[in-house]
Coordinates of C-alpha atoms (C1' of nucleotides) in Angstrom, one line a residue:
Chain A
X1 CA 169.7 -131.3 -40.1
X2 CA 170.2 -130.1 -43.9
X3 CA 168.1 -126.9 -43.9
X4 CA 166.8 -126.8 -47.5
X5 CA 165.1 -124.0 -48.3
X6 CA 163.4 -124.4 -51.8
X7 CA 166.3 -123.5 -53.8
X8 CA 164.7 -120.8 -55.9
X9 CA 165.5 -120.9 -59.4
X10 CA 169.0 -120.7 -60.2
X11 CA 171.8 -122.8 -58.6
X12 CA 173.4 -121.1 -55.7
X13 CA 177.0 -122.2 -56.7
X14 CA 176.2 -120.5 -60.2
X15 CA 175.4 -117.2 -58.5
X16 CA 178.4 -117.0 -56.6
X17 CA 180.6 -118.1 -59.4
X18 CA 179.1 -115.8 -61.6
X19 CA 179.5 -112.9 -59.3
X20 CA 183.3 -113.6 -58.9
X21 CA 183.5 -114.3 -62.6
X22 CA 182.2 -110.5 -63.0
X23 CA 184.4 -109.2 -60.5
X24 CA 187.5 -110.5 -62.1
X25 CA 186.4 -109.6 -65.7
X26 CA 185.5 -106.0 -64.0
X27 CA 189.1 -105.4 -62.9
X28 CA 188.1 -105.7 -59.3
X29 CA 190.3 -108.6 -59.1
X30 CA 193.3 -108.5 -61.2
X31 CA 195.6 -111.3 -62.3
X32 CA 197.8 -112.5 -59.1
X33 CA 195.0 -111.3 -56.7
X34 CA 193.9 -113.4 -53.8
X35 CA 190.0 -114.2 -53.9
X36 CA 188.1 -114.3 -50.7
X37 CA 188.6 -117.7 -48.8
X38 CA 185.8 -120.5 -49.2
X39 CA 184.7 -119.8 -45.7
X40 CA 184.4 -116.4 -46.2
X41 CA 182.5 -116.6 -49.5
X42 CA 180.2 -118.9 -47.5
X43 CA 179.1 -116.6 -44.9
X44 CA 179.1 -113.6 -47.2
X45 CA 176.7 -115.2 -49.5
X46 CA 174.6 -117.1 -46.5
X47 CA 175.5 -120.4 -47.9
X48 CA 177.6 -123.7 -47.2
X49 CA 181.2 -124.0 -47.7
X50 CA 180.6 -126.5 -50.0
X51 CA 178.4 -124.4 -52.0
X52 CA 181.1 -121.8 -52.5
X53 CA 183.4 -124.3 -53.0
X54 CA 181.6 -125.5 -55.8
X55 CA 181.6 -121.9 -57.5
X56 CA 185.3 -121.7 -57.2
X57 CA 185.6 -125.2 -58.7
X58 CA 183.7 -123.8 -61.8
X59 CA 186.0 -121.0 -62.2
X60 CA 189.1 -123.2 -61.8
X61 CA 187.8 -125.5 -64.7
X62 CA 187.2 -122.2 -66.8
X63 CA 190.7 -121.6 -66.1
X64 CA 190.2 -118.3 -64.3
X65 CA 191.4 -119.1 -61.1
X66 CA 194.2 -121.1 -59.5
X67 CA 194.1 -122.9 -56.1
X68 CA 197.5 -122.8 -53.6
X69 CA 196.9 -125.3 -50.8
X70 CA 197.2 -123.3 -47.4
X71 CA 197.4 -119.9 -49.1
X72 CA 194.2 -119.3 -51.1
X73 CA 192.6 -119.0 -54.5
X74 CA 194.2 -116.6 -57.1
X75 CA 193.2 -115.1 -60.3
X76 CA 195.1 -116.5 -63.0
X77 CA 197.6 -115.0 -65.2
X78 CA 197.6 -116.2 -69.0
X79 CA 201.1 -116.3 -70.5
X80 CA 200.7 -118.0 -73.7
X81 CA 204.5 -117.4 -74.6
X82 CA 205.5 -120.3 -76.7
X83 CA 204.0 -119.8 -80.5
X84 CA 204.9 -122.8 -83.1
X85 CA 204.3 -122.5 -86.5
X86 CA 206.0 -123.1 -90.2
X87 CA 208.9 -121.3 -89.5
X88 CA 210.1 -123.4 -86.8
X89 CA 211.2 -126.1 -89.6
X90 CA 213.0 -123.5 -91.7
X91 CA 216.7 -124.0 -92.5
X92 CA 217.8 -120.6 -91.0
X93 CA 215.7 -121.1 -88.2
X94 CA 217.4 -124.5 -87.3
X95 CA 220.9 -122.8 -87.6
X96 CA 220.6 -120.5 -84.9
X97 CA 219.8 -122.9 -82.3
X98 CA 221.2 -126.1 -80.4
X99 CA 217.8 -127.5 -79.6
X100 CA 215.7 -127.6 -82.7
X101 CA 212.4 -125.8 -83.1
X102 CA 211.4 -125.9 -79.4
X103 CA 214.6 -124.5 -78.3
X104 CA 214.5 -121.7 -81.1
X105 CA 211.1 -120.5 -79.7
X106 CA 211.9 -120.9 -76.0
X107 CA 214.9 -118.6 -76.7
X108 CA 213.1 -116.1 -78.8
X109 CA 211.0 -115.8 -75.5
X110 CA 213.6 -115.3 -73.2
X111 CA 213.1 -118.9 -71.7
X112 CA 216.0 -121.4 -70.9
X113 CA 214.9 -124.7 -72.9
X114 CA 215.5 -128.0 -72.0
X115 CA 214.9 -131.4 -73.8
X116 CA 214.6 -134.8 -72.4
X117 CA 215.0 -137.8 -74.3
X118 CA 213.1 -140.2 -72.3
X119 CA 213.4 -143.2 -74.6
X120 CA 214.0 -144.4 -78.1
X121 CA 212.9 -148.0 -79.1
X122 CA 212.3 -150.0 -82.0
X123 CA 208.3 -151.0 -82.3
X124 CA 206.1 -151.9 -85.0
X125 CA 204.2 -149.0 -86.2
X126 CA 200.2 -148.3 -84.9
X127 CA 197.9 -147.5 -87.6
X128 CA 197.7 -144.1 -86.9
X129 CA 201.5 -143.8 -87.3
X130 CA 201.6 -146.0 -90.5
X131 CA 198.9 -144.3 -92.3
X132 CA 200.8 -141.1 -91.7
X133 CA 204.3 -142.4 -92.9
X134 CA 202.6 -144.4 -95.9
X135 CA 203.9 -147.8 -94.8
X136 CA 202.3 -150.9 -93.5
X137 CA 200.8 -151.3 -90.1
X138 CA 203.1 -153.3 -88.3
X139 CA 206.4 -152.0 -89.9
X140 CA 209.1 -151.2 -87.5
X141 CA 209.6 -147.8 -86.6
X142 CA 211.7 -145.7 -84.0
X143 CA 209.6 -144.3 -81.1
X144 CA 211.4 -141.4 -79.9
X145 CA 209.9 -139.6 -76.7
X146 CA 211.1 -136.3 -76.0
X147 CA 209.7 -134.0 -73.1
X148 CA 210.3 -130.4 -73.4
X149 CA 210.9 -127.9 -70.7
X150 CA 211.1 -124.0 -70.6
X151 CA 212.5 -122.7 -67.4
X152 CA 212.0 -126.1 -66.0
X153 CA 208.0 -126.2 -66.7
X154 CA 207.1 -128.8 -68.5
X155 CA 205.6 -127.7 -71.9
X156 CA 204.9 -130.5 -74.2
X157 CA 205.7 -133.9 -74.7
X158 CA 206.6 -134.8 -78.3
X159 CA 206.7 -138.8 -79.6
X160 CA 208.6 -139.1 -83.3
X161 CA 208.3 -141.9 -85.2
X162 CA 210.7 -142.7 -87.8
X163 CA 210.7 -145.9 -90.3
X164 CA 213.4 -148.1 -88.9
X165 CA 214.8 -148.5 -92.5
X166 CA 215.9 -144.8 -92.5
X167 CA 216.9 -144.8 -88.6
X168 CA 218.5 -147.9 -88.7
X169 CA 222.5 -147.6 -87.3
X170 CA 222.2 -143.8 -87.1
X171 CA 222.0 -141.6 -83.8
X172 CA 218.2 -141.2 -84.3
X173 CA 217.5 -145.0 -83.2
X174 CA 219.4 -144.1 -79.8
X175 CA 218.0 -142.8 -76.7
X176 CA 220.1 -139.4 -76.6
X177 CA 220.1 -135.9 -77.5
X178 CA 220.7 -135.0 -81.1
X179 CA 222.8 -132.1 -80.5
X180 CA 223.4 -129.3 -82.5
X181 CA 221.4 -129.7 -85.6
X182 CA 218.7 -131.7 -83.9
X183 CA 216.5 -134.3 -85.7
X184 CA 215.8 -132.3 -88.7
X185 CA 219.5 -132.0 -89.3
X186 CA 220.2 -135.6 -88.7
X187 CA 217.4 -136.5 -91.4
X188 CA 218.8 -134.0 -93.7
X189 CA 222.2 -135.6 -93.7
X190 CA 220.6 -138.9 -94.4
X191 CA 219.1 -137.3 -97.5
X192 CA 215.7 -136.5 -96.1
X193 CA 215.2 -132.7 -96.0
X194 CA 211.9 -131.3 -94.7
X195 CA 210.2 -129.4 -97.4
X196 CA 206.5 -129.8 -96.8
X197 CA 204.7 -130.4 -93.5
X198 CA 201.4 -131.3 -92.5
X199 CA 199.7 -130.4 -89.2
X200 CA 196.5 -132.1 -87.7
X201 CA 195.6 -130.1 -84.7
X202 CA 192.9 -130.8 -81.9
X203 CA 192.3 -129.9 -78.6
X204 CA 190.7 -132.1 -75.7
X205 CA 190.9 -132.0 -71.7
X206 CA 194.2 -133.5 -70.5
X207 CA 193.9 -136.9 -69.5
X208 CA 194.9 -137.8 -65.7
X209 CA 198.4 -139.1 -66.8
X210 CA 199.5 -135.7 -68.6
X211 CA 197.9 -133.9 -65.5
X212 CA 200.3 -135.6 -63.1
X213 CA 203.2 -136.1 -65.5
X214 CA 203.1 -132.2 -66.6
X215 CA 202.1 -131.1 -63.4
X216 CA 198.9 -129.3 -65.0
X217 CA 196.8 -127.2 -62.9
X218 CA 193.2 -128.0 -63.3
X219 CA 191.0 -126.8 -66.2
X220 CA 194.1 -126.5 -68.6
X221 CA 193.4 -128.5 -72.0
X222 CA 195.7 -129.8 -74.0
X223 CA 196.4 -129.2 -77.8
X224 CA 196.9 -132.6 -79.5
X225 CA 199.2 -132.2 -82.9
X226 CA 200.0 -134.7 -85.5
X227 CA 203.0 -133.4 -87.3
X228 CA 204.2 -135.2 -90.7
X229 CA 207.4 -134.2 -92.1
X230 CA 207.5 -134.6 -95.9
X231 CA 210.3 -134.3 -98.6
X232 CA 209.8 -132.1 -101.5
X233 CA 207.7 -134.6 -103.4
X234 CA 205.6 -134.9 -100.5
X235 CA 207.0 -138.6 -99.2
X236 CA 206.6 -138.7 -95.4
X237 CA 209.6 -139.7 -93.6
X238 CA 208.8 -138.6 -89.8
X239 CA 205.5 -138.2 -87.7
X240 CA 205.7 -136.8 -84.6
X241 CA 202.4 -136.5 -82.1
X242 CA 202.9 -133.4 -80.0
X243 CA 200.9 -132.9 -76.6
X244 CA 201.1 -129.5 -75.4
X245 CA 199.8 -127.5 -72.5
X246 CA 197.2 -125.0 -74.1
X247 CA 197.9 -122.3 -71.5
X248 CA 201.4 -121.7 -72.8
X249 CA 201.4 -122.5 -76.1
X250 CA 199.9 -121.2 -79.5
X251 CA 200.4 -122.4 -83.0
X252 CA 200.9 -119.7 -85.5
X253 CA 200.8 -120.7 -89.4
X254 CA 201.0 -118.9 -92.4
X255 CA 200.8 -120.8 -96.0
X256 CA 199.5 -120.0 -99.5
X257 CA 196.1 -121.1 -100.2
X258 CA 197.3 -123.1 -103.2
X259 CA 200.7 -124.0 -103.9
Chain B
X1 CA 177.6 -136.9 -37.5
X2 CA 180.8 -137.5 -40.0
X3 CA 182.3 -140.9 -39.3
X4 CA 185.7 -139.7 -40.9
X5 CA 188.0 -142.6 -40.9
X6 CA 191.5 -141.3 -41.3
X7 CA 191.3 -141.3 -45.0
X8 CA 194.4 -143.6 -45.7
X9 CA 196.7 -142.1 -48.2
X10 CA 195.0 -141.1 -51.6
X11 CA 191.7 -139.4 -51.7
X12 CA 188.8 -141.8 -52.2
X13 CA 187.3 -140.3 -55.2
X14 CA 190.7 -140.4 -57.0
X15 CA 190.4 -143.8 -56.5
X16 CA 186.8 -144.6 -57.6
X17 CA 187.8 -142.3 -60.8
X18 CA 190.6 -144.4 -61.5
X19 CA 188.9 -147.6 -61.4
X20 CA 186.2 -146.2 -63.7
X21 CA 188.5 -144.9 -66.2
X22 CA 190.8 -148.3 -66.2
X23 CA 187.2 -150.0 -66.6
X24 CA 186.4 -147.4 -69.6
X25 CA 189.8 -147.9 -71.3
X26 CA 190.0 -151.5 -70.9
X27 CA 186.6 -151.5 -72.7
X28 CA 184.5 -153.0 -70.0
X29 CA 182.4 -150.1 -70.7
X30 CA 182.4 -148.9 -74.4
X31 CA 181.1 -145.4 -75.8
X32 CA 177.5 -145.1 -75.4
X33 CA 177.5 -147.7 -72.2
X34 CA 175.7 -146.5 -69.1
X35 CA 177.9 -146.5 -65.9
X36 CA 176.6 -147.3 -62.4
X37 CA 174.4 -144.8 -61.0
X38 CA 175.9 -142.4 -58.3
X39 CA 174.3 -144.4 -55.5
X40 CA 175.3 -147.5 -56.7
X41 CA 178.9 -146.4 -57.0
X42 CA 178.7 -145.1 -53.1
X43 CA 177.7 -148.2 -51.7
X44 CA 179.9 -150.7 -53.9
X45 CA 183.1 -148.5 -52.6
X46 CA 181.4 -148.0 -49.2
X47 CA 181.6 -144.3 -49.8
X48 CA 179.4 -141.4 -49.6
X49 CA 177.2 -140.4 -52.5
X50 CA 179.1 -137.2 -52.8
X51 CA 182.2 -139.0 -53.1
X52 CA 181.4 -140.9 -56.0
X53 CA 179.8 -138.0 -57.4
X54 CA 183.0 -136.1 -57.2
X55 CA 184.8 -139.0 -58.9
X56 CA 182.5 -139.0 -62.3
X57 CA 182.8 -135.2 -62.5
X58 CA 186.5 -135.7 -62.7
X59 CA 185.7 -138.3 -65.5
X60 CA 183.3 -135.7 -67.1
X61 CA 186.1 -133.0 -66.9
X62 CA 188.3 -135.5 -68.7
X63 CA 185.7 -135.7 -71.7
X64 CA 185.4 -139.3 -70.9
X65 CA 181.8 -139.4 -69.6
X66 CA 178.9 -137.4 -70.2
X67 CA 175.6 -137.1 -67.9
X68 CA 172.1 -137.2 -68.6
X69 CA 169.6 -136.1 -66.0
X70 CA 167.2 -138.4 -64.8
X71 CA 168.8 -141.6 -66.9
X72 CA 172.4 -141.9 -66.0
X73 CA 175.9 -141.2 -67.0
X74 CA 177.2 -142.5 -70.1
X75 CA 180.6 -143.3 -71.7
X76 CA 181.0 -140.8 -74.2
X77 CA 181.8 -141.1 -78.1
X78 CA 184.2 -139.1 -79.6
X79 CA 183.3 -138.2 -83.0
X80 CA 185.7 -135.2 -84.6
X81 CA 184.1 -135.1 -87.5
X82 CA 184.6 -131.5 -88.9
X83 CA 188.2 -130.8 -90.0
X84 CA 189.1 -127.4 -91.4
X85 CA 192.5 -126.4 -93.4
X86 CA 194.0 -124.8 -96.1
X87 CA 191.9 -126.5 -99.0
X88 CA 188.8 -125.0 -97.7
X89 CA 189.8 -121.7 -99.1
X90 CA 190.7 -122.9 -102.5
X91 CA 188.7 -122.0 -105.3
X92 CA 187.4 -125.1 -106.5
X93 CA 186.2 -126.1 -102.8
X94 CA 184.2 -122.8 -102.9
X95 CA 182.7 -123.2 -105.9
X96 CA 181.0 -126.7 -105.1
X97 CA 179.2 -125.4 -102.3
X98 CA 176.5 -122.6 -101.1
X99 CA 177.9 -122.2 -97.6
X100 CA 181.4 -121.3 -97.8
X101 CA 184.0 -123.6 -96.0
X102 CA 182.4 -124.4 -93.6
X103 CA 179.4 -125.8 -95.4
X104 CA 181.8 -127.8 -97.8
X105 CA 183.2 -129.6 -94.9
X106 CA 179.6 -130.4 -93.2
X107 CA 178.4 -131.7 -96.6
X108 CA 181.8 -133.9 -96.9
X109 CA 180.8 -135.2 -93.7
X110 CA 177.3 -136.0 -94.6
X111 CA 175.8 -133.3 -92.2
X112 CA 173.3 -130.7 -93.0
X113 CA 175.0 -127.2 -92.4
X114 CA 173.3 -124.2 -91.6
X115 CA 174.9 -120.7 -91.2
X116 CA 173.3 -117.8 -89.2
X117 CA 174.0 -114.4 -89.6
X118 CA 173.9 -113.1 -85.9
X119 CA 174.8 -109.3 -86.9
X120 CA 176.7 -107.1 -89.2
X121 CA 177.7 -103.9 -87.7
X122 CA 180.4 -100.9 -88.3
X123 CA 182.7 -100.5 -85.4
X124 CA 186.0 -99.2 -84.7
X125 CA 188.5 -101.9 -84.8
X126 CA 190.2 -103.0 -81.5
X127 CA 193.7 -103.5 -81.2
X128 CA 193.8 -107.3 -81.8
X129 CA 191.8 -106.9 -85.2
X130 CA 193.8 -104.0 -86.4
X131 CA 197.1 -105.0 -85.6
X132 CA 196.3 -107.8 -88.0
X133 CA 194.5 -106.0 -90.7
X134 CA 197.6 -103.4 -90.7
X135 CA 195.4 -100.7 -90.1
X136 CA 195.2 -98.2 -87.2
X137 CA 193.1 -99.1 -84.1
X138 CA 189.8 -97.4 -84.2
X139 CA 189.5 -97.8 -88.1
X140 CA 186.2 -98.7 -89.0
X141 CA 185.4 -102.2 -89.6
X142 CA 182.5 -104.3 -90.5
X143 CA 182.1 -106.8 -87.7
X144 CA 180.0 -109.8 -88.6
X145 CA 179.2 -112.6 -86.5
X146 CA 178.2 -116.2 -87.6
X147 CA 177.0 -118.9 -86.0
X148 CA 177.7 -122.6 -87.7
X149 CA 175.5 -125.5 -87.1
X150 CA 176.0 -129.1 -88.2
X151 CA 172.9 -131.0 -88.2
X152 CA 171.7 -128.2 -86.2
X153 CA 174.1 -128.7 -83.5
X154 CA 175.9 -125.6 -82.7
X155 CA 179.5 -125.9 -83.9
X156 CA 181.2 -122.6 -83.9
X157 CA 181.0 -119.0 -83.9
X158 CA 182.9 -116.5 -86.5
X159 CA 183.4 -113.0 -86.1
X160 CA 184.8 -111.9 -89.2
X161 CA 185.9 -108.1 -89.4
X162 CA 186.4 -106.3 -92.9
X163 CA 187.8 -102.9 -93.4
X164 CA 184.6 -100.4 -93.8
X165 CA 186.5 -99.2 -96.6
X166 CA 186.2 -102.5 -98.5
X167 CA 182.8 -103.6 -97.3
X168 CA 181.2 -100.0 -97.7
X169 CA 178.0 -100.1 -99.9
X170 CA 178.0 -104.2 -100.4
X171 CA 176.6 -107.0 -99.1
X172 CA 179.2 -107.5 -96.8
X173 CA 178.1 -104.8 -94.6
X174 CA 174.4 -106.4 -94.4
X175 CA 173.5 -108.9 -91.8
X176 CA 172.3 -111.4 -94.3
X177 CA 173.5 -114.7 -95.7
X178 CA 176.1 -114.1 -98.7
X179 CA 174.4 -116.9 -100.8
X180 CA 176.0 -119.2 -103.2
X181 CA 179.6 -117.8 -103.5
X182 CA 179.9 -116.8 -99.8
X183 CA 182.2 -114.4 -98.2
X184 CA 185.3 -115.0 -100.5
X185 CA 183.3 -115.1 -103.2
X186 CA 182.1 -111.6 -102.8
X187 CA 185.4 -110.3 -101.7
X188 CA 186.7 -111.7 -104.9
X189 CA 184.4 -109.5 -107.0
X190 CA 185.8 -106.6 -105.3
X191 CA 189.3 -107.5 -106.3
X192 CA 190.3 -109.2 -103.1
X193 CA 191.3 -112.6 -104.0
X194 CA 192.4 -114.9 -100.9
X195 CA 195.6 -116.4 -101.9
X196 CA 197.6 -116.5 -98.5
X197 CA 196.4 -117.2 -95.1
X198 CA 197.6 -116.9 -91.4
X199 CA 196.2 -119.0 -88.8
X200 CA 196.9 -118.4 -85.2
X201 CA 195.3 -121.4 -83.3
X202 CA 195.0 -121.9 -79.3
X203 CA 192.8 -123.7 -77.3
X204 CA 191.1 -122.7 -73.8
X205 CA 188.3 -123.9 -71.5
X206 CA 185.0 -122.7 -72.6
X207 CA 183.7 -119.6 -71.0
X208 CA 180.5 -120.0 -69.1
X209 CA 178.9 -117.7 -72.2
X210 CA 180.1 -120.4 -74.6
X211 CA 179.1 -123.3 -72.5
X212 CA 175.4 -121.7 -72.8
X213 CA 175.0 -120.3 -76.1
X214 CA 176.6 -123.4 -77.8
X215 CA 174.9 -125.8 -75.5
X216 CA 178.5 -127.5 -74.6
X217 CA 178.7 -130.4 -72.3
X218 CA 181.0 -129.8 -69.2
X219 CA 184.5 -130.5 -70.0
X220 CA 184.5 -129.6 -73.5
X221 CA 187.6 -127.1 -74.4
X222 CA 187.4 -124.5 -77.2
X223 CA 189.8 -124.1 -80.3
X224 CA 190.2 -120.3 -80.4
X225 CA 191.6 -119.6 -84.1
X226 CA 192.4 -116.4 -85.6
X227 CA 192.4 -116.3 -89.1
X228 CA 193.9 -113.7 -91.4
X229 CA 193.0 -113.4 -95.3
X230 CA 195.3 -112.0 -97.5
X231 CA 195.9 -111.2 -101.2
X232 CA 198.7 -112.6 -103.2
X233 CA 201.2 -109.9 -102.2
X234 CA 200.1 -110.7 -98.4
X235 CA 197.8 -107.6 -97.8
X236 CA 195.4 -108.6 -95.2
X237 CA 191.8 -108.0 -96.3
X238 CA 189.9 -110.1 -93.7
X239 CA 190.4 -111.2 -90.3
X240 CA 187.9 -113.9 -88.6
X241 CA 188.0 -115.3 -85.2
X242 CA 186.7 -118.6 -85.0
X243 CA 185.8 -120.3 -81.7
X244 CA 185.0 -123.8 -82.3
X245 CA 184.0 -126.8 -79.9
X246 CA 187.0 -129.0 -80.0
X247 CA 185.4 -132.3 -79.4
X248 CA 183.8 -132.2 -82.9
X249 CA 186.5 -130.0 -84.7
X250 CA 190.2 -130.5 -86.0
X251 CA 192.2 -128.3 -88.1
X252 CA 194.5 -130.0 -91.0
X253 CA 197.0 -127.9 -92.5
X254 CA 199.5 -129.1 -95.3
X255 CA 202.0 -126.5 -96.3
X256 CA 205.7 -125.8 -97.8
X257 CA 208.1 -125.3 -94.9
X258 CA 209.4 -122.4 -97.4
X259 CA 207.6 -120.7 -99.9
Chain C
dT1 C1' 219.0 -112.3 -31.5
dT2 C1' 217.5 -116.4 -32.9
dG3 C1' 214.9 -119.8 -34.0
dC4 C1' 211.2 -122.9 -32.4
dG5 C1' 206.5 -123.7 -31.9
dC6 C1' 202.0 -123.2 -31.6
dA7 C1' 197.7 -120.7 -33.0
dA8 C1' 195.0 -119.4 -36.9
dC9 C1' 194.5 -119.0 -41.2
dT10 C1' 194.0 -121.4 -46.1
dG11 C1' 192.3 -125.5 -49.3
dG12 C1' 191.4 -130.6 -49.8
dC13 C1' 188.5 -133.9 -49.0
dT14 C1' 184.8 -136.7 -46.9
dC15 C1' 180.4 -137.5 -44.4
dA16 C1' 175.3 -138.4 -44.2
dA17 C1' 171.3 -136.6 -45.1
dG18 C1' 167.5 -134.6 -47.8
dC19 C1' 165.0 -132.1 -51.5
dC20 C1' 164.3 -130.9 -56.6
dA21 C1' 163.7 -132.3 -61.3
dG22 C1' 163.9 -135.1 -65.2
dT23 C1' 162.9 -140.2 -67.0
dC24 C1' 160.8 -144.8 -67.2
dT25 C1' 157.5 -148.7 -66.5
dA26 C1' 154.4 -151.0 -64.8
dT27 C1' 149.4 -150.6 -63.3
dG28 C1' 144.9 -149.8 -63.5
dG29 C1' 141.2 -147.0 -65.0
dT30 C1' 138.5 -145.3 -69.0
Chain D
dA1 C1' 143.3 -150.5 -77.0
dC2 C1' 144.5 -146.2 -75.1
dC3 C1' 146.2 -143.1 -71.8
dA4 C1' 146.8 -141.2 -67.3
dT5 C1' 149.2 -141.5 -63.2
dA6 C1' 152.4 -143.1 -59.3
dG7 C1' 156.3 -145.3 -57.9
dA8 C1' 161.1 -146.1 -58.6
dC9 C1' 164.7 -145.2 -60.5
dT10 C1' 168.2 -141.4 -62.5
dG11 C1' 171.2 -137.1 -61.8
dG12 C1' 171.3 -131.8 -59.6
dC13 C1' 172.2 -129.2 -56.1
dT14 C1' 172.6 -127.7 -51.1
dT15 C1' 173.3 -128.4 -46.2
dG16 C1' 176.5 -128.4 -42.2
dA17 C1' 179.6 -131.0 -39.9
dG18 C1' 184.6 -132.7 -39.1
dC19 C1' 189.5 -133.9 -40.0
dC20 C1' 193.8 -133.4 -42.7
dA21 C1' 197.5 -130.8 -44.7
dG22 C1' 199.6 -127.1 -46.2
dT23 C1' 201.3 -121.9 -44.8
dT24 C1' 202.1 -117.8 -42.2
dG25 C1' 202.9 -114.7 -38.7
dC26 C1' 203.2 -114.0 -33.6
dG27 C1' 204.9 -114.8 -29.4
dC28 C1' 208.0 -116.9 -26.3
dA29 C1' 212.0 -119.1 -25.0
dA30 C1' 217.2 -120.1 -25.2

DNA sequence: TTGCGCAACTGGCTCAAGCCAGTCTATGGT
DNA sequence: ACCATAGACTGGCTTGAGCCAGTTGCGCAA
């Protein structure tokens, strides 16, 4: 039968989590180290295994710890090596790479990029998209779904919307890699040179689909970015919704306050 | 004794979570609605209360559900009404508000802003800060810790670093509200007009301290923003590390690709 | 020497029970 | 008419049990 001592004041699991957290922060455990097992923690703290487990789950949610089935719990290392910003859209940057902005950053970090064009289809624009493209909702657009990998780790998903009137009859409307000059090169050929961008950034927990599709460890949030590409006179012609895993990603913008 | 039927294939808790998730997404439960209680879920799914509980915890971590002790679980509403961007640093924007960039946005959203200056002290610059300020690590800086509230909900913490050589002898070195023209007004008076900014954005799970200090519900990530304020010739003179709750916050940048 | 298989470990998940602490409401006493 | 309170609900947390599924290494047999 459950013993049920009148659990003093502060939750037991919380206490174990704090102890482990302090141990990690103090350097007693360094990234990659193995933590004591659930069963060991339980006995050393005179609690149930479930309680020790709850404590570790808390640390997992904080992104401090990573579980490995059959092996143990390990202190997470926090890489954060992909940085994206304004510069990725500049012409010289695009000139160097075969894979567009993503590939440029990946190579700069010594990683091997891969882009997977999952689909390209003609659909009516949803409100979110239409608003940003400055068109009527329901107007046809091309929806391109790209998955981005660095060293075969899925990093982000980008869903690009381009008005059908622009993409019609071009490679942009086909579900294939766009090759050397990438999306923005193709658009430039069509007379749409990206000169201004708007980037709306939020963060949120990963959805279940993302966690499965991107093979995300628990406790990794997503950066949710709506990018709008505009011409010199601020006419939008392309919108992309990037969802990137926050543990590997950072955004880096520099801009004039007024321009 | 534990019954232990040979749990078929996919975890029970996962299944309950999926069912609830679908019900929420399909609109069967709308934001603010109360979900079935743990005990009810357990019986309707023929599981233990712990299992139902685990299912709901999953939804909480995804940000879909919010618990209220003694009342029940409720579908979360996602407000996201604070947006920050380049415009907050422009002179006309600053002119209208008593509270600087944050107050401007809060008022625009019909919320009552409050800024709390927690401390202002002279310390040697850490590497992170020194690098961004373009000074030697260890050089003295003023560290100002500000807490920002909208309708008394803690929204973000901003820790500003200004070289001591600039702040020395001014209101910037004192732990008090800077009044009508705020930080950037004061800096402008000293000859440091903000003309370029750099903003480095990441997201991460909230730390325990943040969760407690900001009174955060579980499953709310943080947006971690390093802001650098620069003069027209790109000389940095101020660095601020904003940590903002991601559920209420968004960033909105627009900029030229080359300038 | 090789390699197979059996412990002995790890986390993953479930169960059933029970106490604590909030919230709400209906009821009964003042 | 008021208010206090008891009971019935809610989530919060813990216990200790037990099976499943990965991982690892050791020892034994071929």
